[in-house]
Coordinates of C-alpha atoms and ligand atoms in Angstrom, one line a residue:
M1 CA -15.4 24.7 13.9
R2 CA -16.7 27.8 11.9
S3 CA -19.9 27.2 10.0
R4 CA -19.1 29.7 7.3
V5 CA -17.6 28.2 4.1
E6 CA -14.4 29.9 3.1
D7 CA -13.1 30.1 -0.5
R8 CA -9.6 29.3 -1.7
E9 CA -8.4 29.3 -5.3
F10 CA -5.8 27.3 -7.2
D11 CA -5.2 26.0 -10.7
V12 CA -4.5 22.4 -9.9
D13 CA -5.6 20.4 -6.8
V14 CA -3.8 17.2 -6.0
E15 CA -5.9 15.2 -3.5
G16 CA -3.7 12.9 -1.5
S17 CA 0.1 13.0 -0.9
G18 CA 1.2 9.3 -1.1
A19 CA 3.0 7.3 -3.8
G20 CA 0.6 8.8 -6.4
G21 CA 0.1 12.4 -5.2
G22 CA 3.7 13.1 -4.2
P23 CA 5.2 12.5 -7.7
V24 CA 2.4 14.5 -9.3
A25 CA 3.1 17.4 -7.1
K26 CA 6.8 17.3 -7.7
E27 CA 6.5 16.9 -11.5
L28 CA 4.0 19.9 -11.7
A29 CA 6.0 22.0 -9.3
P30 CA 8.2 23.8 -11.9
L31 CA 5.0 25.3 -13.3
S32 CA 4.7 27.3 -10.0
R33 CA 7.4 29.6 -11.3
E34 CA 5.2 30.4 -14.3
G35 CA 2.4 31.4 -12.0
V36 CA 0.4 28.1 -12.0
R37 CA -1.0 27.7 -8.4
I38 CA -0.8 24.1 -7.2
A39 CA -2.2 22.7 -4.0
V40 CA -1.9 19.2 -2.4
L41 CA -4.8 18.6 -0.1
E42 CA -4.0 15.8 2.4
W43 CA -6.3 14.4 5.0
G44 CA -3.6 13.1 7.3
P45 CA -1.2 15.0 9.6
R46 CA 2.3 16.2 9.0
L47 CA 4.5 14.7 11.8
R48 CA 7.6 16.3 13.2
D49 CA 10.7 14.2 13.9
V50 CA 9.8 13.9 17.6
D51 CA 6.4 12.5 16.8
Y52 CA 7.9 9.2 15.6
T53 CA 8.1 7.4 18.9
G54 CA 8.3 3.9 17.6
R55 CA 5.5 2.8 20.0
E56 CA 3.3 0.4 18.1
L57 CA -0.2 1.3 19.1
E58 CA 0.5 5.1 19.3
M59 CA 2.1 5.2 15.8
A60 CA -0.6 3.0 14.3
E61 CA -3.2 5.6 15.6
R62 CA -1.2 8.5 14.2
L63 CA -0.3 7.1 10.8
Y64 CA -2.9 4.7 9.7
R65 CA -6.5 5.1 8.7
D66 CA -8.6 3.7 11.6
G67 CA -5.4 2.9 13.5
G68 CA -4.7 0.2 10.9
G69 CA -8.0 -1.6 11.7
F70 CA -10.1 -0.9 8.6
F71 CA -12.0 -4.1 7.7
T72 CA -13.7 -5.4 4.6
R73 CA -17.5 -5.5 5.0
D74 CA -17.5 -9.2 6.0
R75 CA -14.6 -8.5 8.4
T76 CA -12.4 -11.3 6.8
V77 CA -9.6 -9.0 5.7
T78 CA -7.9 -6.1 7.5
L79 CA -6.8 -3.3 5.2
A80 CA -3.7 -1.2 6.1
M81 CA -3.6 2.4 4.6
G82 CA -1.4 5.2 5.6
R83 CA -3.0 8.6 6.4
A84 CA -0.3 11.3 6.7
Y85 CA 1.8 13.8 4.8
G86 CA 3.4 11.2 2.5
G87 CA 0.4 8.7 2.7
S88 CA 1.3 5.0 2.9
T89 CA 4.9 5.8 1.9
V90 CA 5.4 6.9 5.5
V91 CA 4.7 3.4 6.7
Y92 CA 5.8 1.3 3.8
T93 CA 8.9 -0.9 4.1
G94 CA 10.6 0.5 1.1
T95 CA 10.7 -2.6 -1.0
S96 CA 11.4 -1.2 -4.5
L97 CA 10.4 -3.5 -7.3
P98 CA 9.4 -2.5 -10.8
I99 CA 6.5 -4.2 -12.5
Q100 CA 7.2 -7.2 -14.8
G101 CA 6.6 -7.3 -18.5
R102 CA 4.3 -10.3 -18.2
T103 CA 2.0 -8.4 -15.8
V104 CA 1.8 -5.3 -18.0
A105 CA 0.8 -7.7 -20.8
R106 CA -1.9 -9.2 -18.6
W107 CA -3.2 -5.7 -17.8
A108 CA -3.7 -5.3 -21.6
V109 CA -4.4 -1.5 -21.4
P110 CA -4.0 0.0 -24.9
G111 CA -1.5 2.8 -24.8
L112 CA 0.3 1.5 -21.8
D113 CA 3.5 -0.5 -22.4
H114 CA 6.2 -2.1 -20.3
R115 CA 9.0 0.0 -21.8
D116 CA 7.4 3.3 -20.8
L117 CA 6.6 2.1 -17.3
G118 CA 10.1 0.6 -17.0
E119 CA 11.8 3.9 -17.8
R120 CA 9.6 5.9 -15.4
S121 CA 10.2 3.2 -12.7
E122 CA 13.9 3.6 -13.1
K123 CA 13.6 7.3 -12.6
Y124 CA 11.9 6.8 -9.2
L125 CA 14.2 4.0 -8.2
R126 CA 17.1 6.5 -8.6
E127 CA 15.2 9.4 -7.1
N128 CA 14.4 7.4 -4.0
G129 CA 17.9 6.0 -3.5
A130 CA 16.8 2.3 -4.0
H131 CA 19.7 -0.1 -3.7
L132 CA 20.6 -3.5 -2.4
L133 CA 21.8 -3.7 1.2
E134 CA 25.3 -5.0 1.8
E135 CA 25.7 -8.5 3.0
G136 CA 26.7 -7.3 6.5
E137 CA 23.5 -5.2 6.7
L138 CA 21.2 -8.3 6.3
N139 CA 19.7 -9.5 9.5
E140 CA 19.3 -13.1 10.6
N141 CA 15.7 -13.3 9.6
N142 CA 16.6 -12.4 6.0
R143 CA 19.6 -14.8 6.0
L144 CA 17.4 -17.7 7.3
F145 CA 14.9 -17.1 4.5
R146 CA 17.6 -17.2 1.8
E147 CA 19.1 -20.3 3.3
G148 CA 15.8 -22.1 3.6
C149 CA 14.9 -21.3 0.0
R150 CA 18.3 -22.2 -1.4
S151 CA 18.3 -25.6 0.3
L152 CA 14.9 -26.4 -1.2
G153 CA 15.9 -25.1 -4.6
Y154 CA 13.3 -22.3 -4.5
H155 CA 14.4 -19.2 -6.4
A156 CA 14.9 -16.3 -3.9
A157 CA 16.3 -12.9 -4.9
Q158 CA 17.4 -9.9 -3.0
F159 CA 15.5 -6.7 -3.9
P160 CA 16.5 -3.0 -3.5
V161 CA 15.2 -0.9 -0.6
N162 CA 15.0 2.9 -0.6
V163 CA 16.9 3.9 2.4
R164 CA 19.6 6.5 3.0
G165 CA 21.5 6.2 6.3
C166 CA 19.4 3.3 7.6
R167 CA 20.2 2.6 11.2
G168 CA 18.5 -0.8 11.2
T169 CA 15.8 -0.1 13.8
S170 CA 13.3 -2.1 11.9
L171 CA 10.5 0.3 12.7
C172 CA 9.7 1.1 9.0
N173 CA 6.0 0.2 9.3
L174 CA 5.6 2.6 12.3
G175 CA 7.3 5.5 10.4
C176 CA 11.0 5.7 10.3
P177 CA 12.2 7.7 13.4
N178 CA 15.6 8.2 11.7
G179 CA 14.5 9.9 8.5
A180 CA 16.2 7.1 6.5
K181 CA 13.3 5.7 4.6
Q182 CA 12.7 7.6 1.4
G183 CA 8.9 8.1 1.1
T184 CA 7.3 11.0 -0.6
H185 CA 7.4 12.9 2.7
R186 CA 11.2 12.9 2.4
V187 CA 11.7 13.2 -1.4
Q188 CA 8.9 14.4 -3.7
L189 CA 6.8 16.6 -1.3
P190 CA 9.6 18.7 0.2
E191 CA 10.9 19.3 -3.4
A192 CA 7.5 20.3 -4.6
E193 CA 7.1 22.7 -1.6
R194 CA 10.6 24.2 -2.3
Q195 CA 9.3 25.1 -5.8
G196 CA 6.1 26.7 -4.5
V197 CA 3.5 24.0 -4.2
A198 CA 1.2 24.5 -1.2
V199 CA 0.6 21.4 0.9
V200 CA -2.4 21.6 3.2
T201 CA -2.5 18.7 5.8
G202 CA -5.5 17.8 8.0
C203 CA -7.6 18.6 5.0
R204 CA -10.2 16.0 3.9
V205 CA -11.7 16.3 0.5
E206 CA -15.4 15.6 0.9
R207 CA -16.7 16.1 -2.6
I208 CA -15.6 17.3 -6.0
E209 CA -17.3 19.0 -8.9
E210 CA -16.2 20.8 -12.1
G211 CA -14.3 23.9 -11.0
A212 CA -14.2 23.2 -7.2
C213 CA -13.7 20.7 -4.4
H214 CA -15.2 20.9 -1.0
V215 CA -13.0 20.1 2.0
T216 CA -13.0 20.0 5.8
V217 CA -9.9 21.0 7.7
E218 CA -9.3 19.6 11.2
N219 CA -6.3 19.6 13.5
P220 CA -5.2 16.1 14.5
G221 CA -3.9 17.0 18.0
F222 CA -0.4 15.9 17.2
G223 CA 2.2 16.8 14.6
L224 CA 2.1 20.2 13.0
P225 CA -1.2 22.1 12.8
S226 CA -2.8 22.4 9.4
P227 CA -1.7 25.6 7.6
W228 CA -5.4 26.5 7.2
P229 CA -7.6 27.2 10.3
P230 CA -10.1 24.4 11.0
G231 CA -13.4 24.8 9.1
R232 CA -15.0 24.1 5.8
Y233 CA -13.7 25.4 2.5
R234 CA -14.6 25.5 -1.2
V235 CA -11.4 25.2 -3.1
R236 CA -11.9 26.6 -6.7
T237 CA -9.7 25.0 -9.2
R238 CA -9.3 24.2 -13.0
L239 CA -8.0 20.7 -12.8
I240 CA -8.4 18.0 -10.1
V241 CA -6.0 15.1 -9.7
V242 CA -7.4 12.5 -7.2
A243 CA -4.7 10.5 -5.5
A244 CA -6.4 9.4 -2.3
G245 CA -5.6 5.7 -2.7
A246 CA -7.5 2.6 -3.9
I247 CA -10.2 2.8 -1.3
E248 CA -10.8 6.5 -0.9
S249 CA -10.4 7.6 -4.5
P250 CA -13.3 5.5 -5.8
A251 CA -15.3 6.5 -2.7
L252 CA -14.7 10.2 -3.3
L253 CA -15.8 9.9 -7.0
A254 CA -18.8 7.9 -6.0
R255 CA -20.0 10.4 -3.3
S256 CA -19.4 13.3 -5.7
R257 CA -22.2 12.2 -8.0
L258 CA -20.3 13.1 -11.2
P259 CA -22.3 13.9 -14.3
V260 CA -21.1 10.8 -16.2
R261 CA -21.9 7.1 -16.0
L262 CA -19.0 5.1 -14.7
P263 CA -20.2 1.5 -14.3
A264 CA -16.7 0.2 -13.4
L265 CA -16.2 2.7 -10.6
G266 CA -15.0 0.9 -7.4
R267 CA -14.9 -2.5 -9.2
Y268 CA -12.0 -4.9 -9.8
L269 CA -10.4 -4.2 -6.5
T270 CA -7.4 -6.4 -5.8
L271 CA -5.5 -6.6 -2.4
H272 CA -2.7 -9.2 -2.6
P273 CA -4.3 -10.8 0.5
A274 CA -1.5 -11.6 2.9
L275 CA -0.6 -14.0 5.7
I276 CA 2.0 -13.3 8.4
L277 CA 3.7 -16.7 9.1
V278 CA 6.0 -17.4 12.0
A279 CA 8.3 -20.1 13.3
Q280 CA 10.4 -20.5 16.4
H281 CA 14.1 -21.2 16.5
D282 CA 16.3 -22.3 19.4
R283 CA 18.8 -19.5 18.8
P284 CA 18.2 -15.8 18.6
V285 CA 16.8 -14.4 15.3
V286 CA 15.9 -10.9 16.4
G287 CA 14.2 -9.7 13.3
S288 CA 13.8 -6.3 15.1
R289 CA 17.4 -5.5 14.4
G290 CA 18.5 -4.5 10.9
H291 CA 16.3 -3.5 8.0
P292 CA 13.3 -5.9 8.0
K293 CA 12.9 -6.8 4.3
S294 CA 15.3 -7.8 1.6
F295 CA 14.3 -11.1 -0.1
I296 CA 11.5 -12.4 -2.3
C297 CA 10.7 -15.9 -3.5
D298 CA 8.8 -15.9 -6.7
A299 CA 9.1 -19.6 -7.4
F300 CA 5.3 -20.1 -7.1
A301 CA 4.1 -16.8 -8.8
E302 CA 2.9 -18.5 -11.9
S303 CA 2.1 -22.1 -10.7
H304 CA 0.2 -21.2 -7.4
R305 CA -0.2 -17.4 -7.7
F306 CA 1.7 -16.3 -4.5
L307 CA 4.9 -14.6 -3.5
L308 CA 6.9 -15.0 -0.3
E309 CA 8.9 -12.2 1.3
T310 CA 10.9 -11.6 4.4
C311 CA 9.2 -9.4 7.0
M312 CA 9.1 -8.3 10.6
Y313 CA 6.0 -7.6 12.6
F314 CA 5.5 -5.9 15.9
P315 CA 4.1 -7.7 19.0
F316 CA 0.5 -6.6 18.7
V317 CA 0.2 -7.5 15.0
T318 CA 2.0 -10.8 15.5
A319 CA -0.2 -11.8 18.4
R320 CA -3.3 -11.0 16.4
N321 CA -2.1 -13.2 13.5
L322 CA -1.5 -16.3 15.6
I323 CA -4.6 -18.6 15.4
G324 CA -5.3 -19.9 18.9
F325 CA -4.8 -18.7 22.4
G326 CA -3.7 -19.8 25.9
A327 CA -0.4 -21.4 26.8
D328 CA 0.7 -22.1 23.2
H329 CA 0.0 -18.5 22.1
A330 CA 1.8 -17.1 25.2
A331 CA 4.8 -19.4 24.5
M332 CA 5.1 -18.2 20.9
M333 CA 4.9 -14.6 21.9
G334 CA 7.4 -15.2 24.7
A335 CA 9.8 -16.3 22.0
M336 CA 9.6 -13.0 20.0
D337 CA 13.4 -12.7 19.8
R338 CA 13.6 -16.2 18.3
L339 CA 10.9 -15.9 15.7
Q340 CA 11.5 -16.2 11.9
M341 CA 8.8 -14.4 9.9
I342 CA 7.6 -14.7 6.3
L343 CA 5.0 -12.7 4.5
A344 CA 2.9 -14.6 2.0
L345 CA 1.0 -12.6 -0.7
A346 CA -1.7 -14.1 -2.9
L347 CA -1.8 -12.7 -6.4
D348 CA -5.6 -12.3 -6.6
P349 CA -7.7 -12.0 -9.7
A350 CA -9.5 -8.7 -10.6
L351 CA -13.2 -9.4 -10.3
P352 CA -16.0 -6.9 -10.8
E353 CA -17.8 -8.0 -7.6
N354 CA -14.8 -7.1 -5.5
R355 CA -15.5 -3.4 -5.1
V356 CA -15.6 -0.2 -3.1
T357 CA -19.0 1.5 -2.6
V358 CA -20.1 4.2 -0.2
D359 CA -22.6 4.1 2.7
R360 CA -25.2 6.8 3.2
H361 CA -22.6 9.1 4.8
G362 CA -20.3 8.7 1.8
E363 CA -17.8 6.5 3.7
P364 CA -16.2 3.6 1.8
V365 CA -17.5 0.1 2.2
V366 CA -15.2 -2.6 0.8
R367 CA -16.9 -5.8 -0.5
Y368 CA -14.2 -8.4 -1.1
R369 CA -14.8 -12.2 -1.3
L370 CA -11.9 -14.5 -0.6
G371 CA -12.6 -16.9 -3.5
D372 CA -11.3 -20.5 -3.8
E373 CA -8.4 -19.4 -6.1
V374 CA -7.1 -17.1 -3.4
L375 CA -7.6 -19.6 -0.6
D376 CA -5.8 -22.2 -2.6
S377 CA -2.9 -19.8 -3.1
L378 CA -2.8 -19.0 0.7
H379 CA -2.8 -22.8 1.5
Q380 CA 0.1 -23.5 -0.9
A381 CA 1.9 -20.5 0.6
M382 CA 1.5 -21.9 4.1
L383 CA 2.9 -25.3 2.9
A384 CA 5.9 -23.7 1.1
S385 CA 6.6 -21.4 4.1
A386 CA 6.6 -24.3 6.5
R387 CA 9.1 -26.1 4.3
I388 CA 11.3 -23.1 4.3
F389 CA 11.1 -22.6 8.0
F390 CA 12.0 -26.3 8.7
A391 CA 14.8 -26.2 6.1
A392 CA 16.2 -23.1 7.9
G393 CA 16.3 -25.0 11.1
A394 CA 13.0 -23.9 12.9
R395 CA 12.0 -26.0 15.9
R396 CA 8.3 -25.1 15.8
V397 CA 6.2 -23.7 13.0
H398 CA 2.8 -22.0 13.4
A399 CA 0.6 -22.4 10.3
P400 CA -2.7 -20.5 10.7
A401 CA -4.6 -23.5 9.2
G402 CA -2.4 -26.1 11.0
A403 CA -4.2 -29.0 12.6
R404 CA -2.2 -28.1 15.8
F405 CA -0.9 -24.7 17.0
F406 CA 2.7 -25.9 16.6
L407 CA 4.0 -28.1 13.9
V408 CA 7.3 -29.8 14.6
P409 CA 10.1 -31.0 12.2
A410 CA 8.6 -34.5 12.1
D411 CA 5.5 -32.9 10.4
A412 CA 7.7 -31.7 7.5
A413 CA 7.2 -35.0 5.7
R414 CA 3.4 -34.8 5.7
L415 CA 2.6 -31.2 5.6
E416 CA -0.6 -31.6 3.4
E417 CA -2.1 -33.5 6.4
A418 CA -0.7 -31.2 9.0
I419 CA -2.1 -28.1 7.2
P420 CA -5.3 -29.3 5.6
R421 CA -6.8 -27.2 2.9
R422 CA -10.3 -27.4 4.4
R423 CA -9.1 -25.3 7.4
V424 CA -8.2 -22.4 5.1
R425 CA -11.5 -20.5 5.4
P426 CA -12.4 -16.9 5.5
G427 CA -12.9 -15.7 9.1
R428 CA -10.8 -18.6 10.4
I429 CA -7.4 -17.3 9.5
S430 CA -6.2 -13.8 9.9
I431 CA -5.7 -12.1 6.6
T432 CA -4.3 -8.6 6.1
A433 CA -3.7 -6.5 3.0
A434 CA -1.4 -3.5 2.4
H435 CA -1.3 -3.6 -1.4
L436 CA -4.7 -2.1 -2.3
M437 CA -5.1 -1.7 -6.0
G438 CA -7.9 -0.9 -8.5
G439 CA -11.3 0.7 -8.2
C440 CA -10.6 3.4 -10.9
R441 CA -9.0 1.1 -13.4
M442 CA -7.4 2.3 -16.6
G443 CA -8.7 1.1 -19.9
E444 CA -10.2 2.1 -23.2
D445 CA -13.8 1.0 -22.8
P446 CA -15.9 3.1 -20.3
S447 CA -18.1 0.1 -19.6
D448 CA -15.2 -1.7 -17.8
S449 CA -12.8 1.1 -16.9
V450 CA -12.9 4.5 -15.2
T451 CA -10.0 6.4 -16.8
D452 CA -8.0 6.3 -20.0
A453 CA -4.4 5.0 -20.1
W454 CA -3.2 8.5 -18.9
G455 CA -5.5 8.7 -15.8
Q456 CA -8.2 11.0 -17.3
V457 CA -11.6 10.0 -16.1
H458 CA -13.8 9.1 -19.1
G459 CA -15.9 12.0 -20.3
L460 CA -14.5 14.6 -17.8
D461 CA -11.5 16.6 -19.1
W462 CA -11.0 18.4 -15.8
L463 CA -10.6 15.2 -13.7
Y464 CA -7.6 12.8 -13.4
V465 CA -6.8 9.9 -11.1
A466 CA -3.1 9.2 -10.2
D467 CA -2.7 6.4 -7.6
A468 CA -3.0 2.7 -7.0
S469 CA -6.7 2.8 -7.9
L470 CA -5.6 3.0 -11.6
F471 CA -4.4 -0.6 -11.6
P472 CA -6.6 -2.7 -13.9
R473 CA -5.4 -5.9 -12.1
A474 CA -3.0 -6.8 -9.3
A475 CA 0.6 -5.6 -9.7
E476 CA 1.9 -9.1 -8.9
V477 CA 4.8 -7.4 -7.1
N478 CA 5.1 -4.7 -4.4
P479 CA 3.3 -1.8 -6.0
Y480 CA 4.6 1.6 -5.0
I481 CA 7.2 2.0 -7.8
T482 CA 4.5 1.3 -10.3
V483 CA 2.1 3.8 -8.6
M484 CA 4.9 6.4 -9.0
A485 CA 5.5 5.5 -12.7
L486 CA 1.7 5.8 -13.4
A487 CA 1.5 9.1 -11.5
D488 CA 4.4 10.4 -13.6
R489 CA 2.4 9.7 -16.8
V490 CA -0.6 11.5 -15.3
A491 CA 1.6 14.5 -14.4
Q492 CA 2.9 14.6 -18.0
Q493 CA -0.7 14.6 -19.3
V494 CA -1.7 17.4 -16.9
R495 CA 1.3 19.5 -17.9
E496 CA 0.4 19.1 -21.6
R497 CA -3.2 20.0 -20.9
L498 CA -2.2 23.2 -19.0
A499 CA 0.2 24.1 -21.9
R500 CA -2.6 23.8 -24.4
A501 CA -4.9 25.9 -22.2
Ligands
FAD601 C1 2.3 -1.0 6.0 C2 2.5 -0.9 4.5 C3 3.7 -1.4 4.0 C4 3.9 -1.3 2.6 N1 5.1 -1.7 2.1 C5 5.4 -1.5 0.7 C6 6.7 -1.8 0.2 O1 7.6 -2.1 0.9 N2 6.8 -1.7 -1.2 C7 5.8 -1.3 -2.0 O2 6.0 -1.3 -3.2 N3 4.6 -1.0 -1.5 C8 4.3 -1.1 -0.1 N4 3.1 -0.8 0.4 C9 2.1 -0.3 -0.6 C10 2.3 1.1 -1.0 O3 2.6 1.9 0.1 C11 1.0 1.6 -1.7 O4 0.8 0.8 -2.8 C12 1.2 3.0 -2.2 O5 1.6 3.9 -1.2 C13 -0.2 3.5 -2.8 O6 -0.1 4.8 -3.2 P1 -1.4 5.7 -3.3 O7 -1.0 7.0 -3.8 O8 -2.5 4.9 -4.1 O9 -2.0 5.7 -1.8 P2 -1.3 6.3 -0.5 O10 0.1 6.2 -0.6 O11 -2.0 5.5 0.6 O12 -1.8 7.8 -0.4 C14 -3.1 8.2 -0.3 C15 -3.2 9.5 0.5 O13 -4.5 10.1 0.3 C16 -4.9 10.6 1.5 N5 -6.4 10.7 1.4 C17 -7.3 9.7 1.5 N6 -8.5 10.2 1.4 C18 -8.4 11.5 1.3 C19 -9.3 12.6 1.1 N7 -10.7 12.4 1.1 N8 -8.9 13.9 1.1 C20 -7.5 14.1 1.1 N9 -6.6 13.2 1.2 C21 -7.0 11.9 1.3 C22 -4.4 9.6 2.5 O14 -4.4 10.2 3.8 C23 -3.1 9.2 2.0 O15 -2.1 10.1 2.5 C24 2.9 -0.8 1.7 C25 1.7 -0.3 2.3 C26 1.5 -0.4 3.7 C27 0.2 0.2 4.2
SF4_602 S1 15.2 -0.1 9.5 FE1 16.1 1.8 8.5 S2 14.4 2.6 7.2 FE2 13.5 1.2 8.7 S3 12.9 2.4 10.4 FE3 14.9 1.7 10.9 S4 16.3 3.3 10.2 FE4 14.3 3.6 9.2

């Protein structure tokens, strides 16, 4: 790599190209025709169609930060974050749910109301082609979930997914090899580029300051090479929009040593801590055929603070989430084509001690404590899922905190005993998170927020945040549509700012 630092110059830098950065780029793109120079600086690679091989470990390495194995500091939660042209929208499942009014009320951010977020969410639902799958497109895993919920009287609803020409290969979390899933890499970024926005992949933003950001460009060794030669650059710019996600955005601001005090920076991180739950049927389920996700059960969202959704996981991730080993583990994995799967998401509280900081190299360190409230939710989620599995006809259920590896239908009558709360402990069960939120939360008061309700960092009129780090609390539903709606507000603010200038 060259040691000389090269200069580049733009008017607006958008840092990150996922659910936040993509919409900002597309919304600002028409300004390119008026001579405003806009760049998206994206750390991850831009993959070609042939690079989507569908092979689990290979794609995890190509598309996820740390191959999908980024841990919290105490190693009790694994965090999944996409790192590519399109960010996590390349690997998301496409569940397209707008935020609920009661959640926006809980957020209590002056200047942010549900009507505005709702209208902007609608715009992105349309833009991304979100729709309900036809009955004939639902796979057996989804139908079993609906049946199980219905027979127990649990409210379960079908949600829209954002696919166009889905071929039902179920590979969404490894990047869609058929170009069907509508992430920012398919919708917003190509549109922005058509209008003149430059997207620089393989480009990690190391540090920002007023008037410039400092980046390193490297080629990933797969996908398309970065449009800039490998090396270090100073990118001069008037405005910066940070959209690097809920872990990297607070880390980037922290290592940049900004000339303002931001005591809430990195704090109030929420994760929707999740469990992957599985059960074995006698007949084929084959969740790997058809689109993986279509149903949500929100019956316990208020009473026990968790959601249940359909899901499909690949062999490595599934194996990692089963608690135990040996013959039982092998028997469960051997029955992959007969497994029903449910994803349980705890709706975690926003606490100041759950936070992102940086180590001495400027790399993010995530401190997140799984408190009793979250563990209670996960316990209740295991009980409810076991009931649904048995009601749907499962022969053997694996509950991560179960007293035995397999629970059988006879256990259904005494689940509290079969899945004791005391066994739900951090480190004992495998917890993952893909809904990473907060760290640069919006608000009015700089003592407990980082940006205003329009994403401008308190005290710095050249710096905006536009991603999931803006969330003041958990989204309480799958978050990407809300990230886009918030990014849309930030883009509007930046446009108005440029017009005034
Ligand atoms: C496996 C998986 C499945 C999911 N499924 C769903 C779903 O079905 N529905 C839903 O609503 N949500 C889903 N989500 C969550 C959703 O994808 C995220 O909430 C959303 O993408 C967050 O948007 P963001 O802009 O904050 O971050 P991201 O979309 O993650 O984008 C951040 C981007 O910034 C880049 N970046 C990071 N650091 C730097 C740096 N220093 N310099 C330059 N670039 C940088 C990253 O490479 C990345 O491309 C899923 C997430 C995952 C991981
Ligand atoms: S299920 Fe549909 S959206 Fe998902 S990877 Fe297959 S074709 Fe793509």
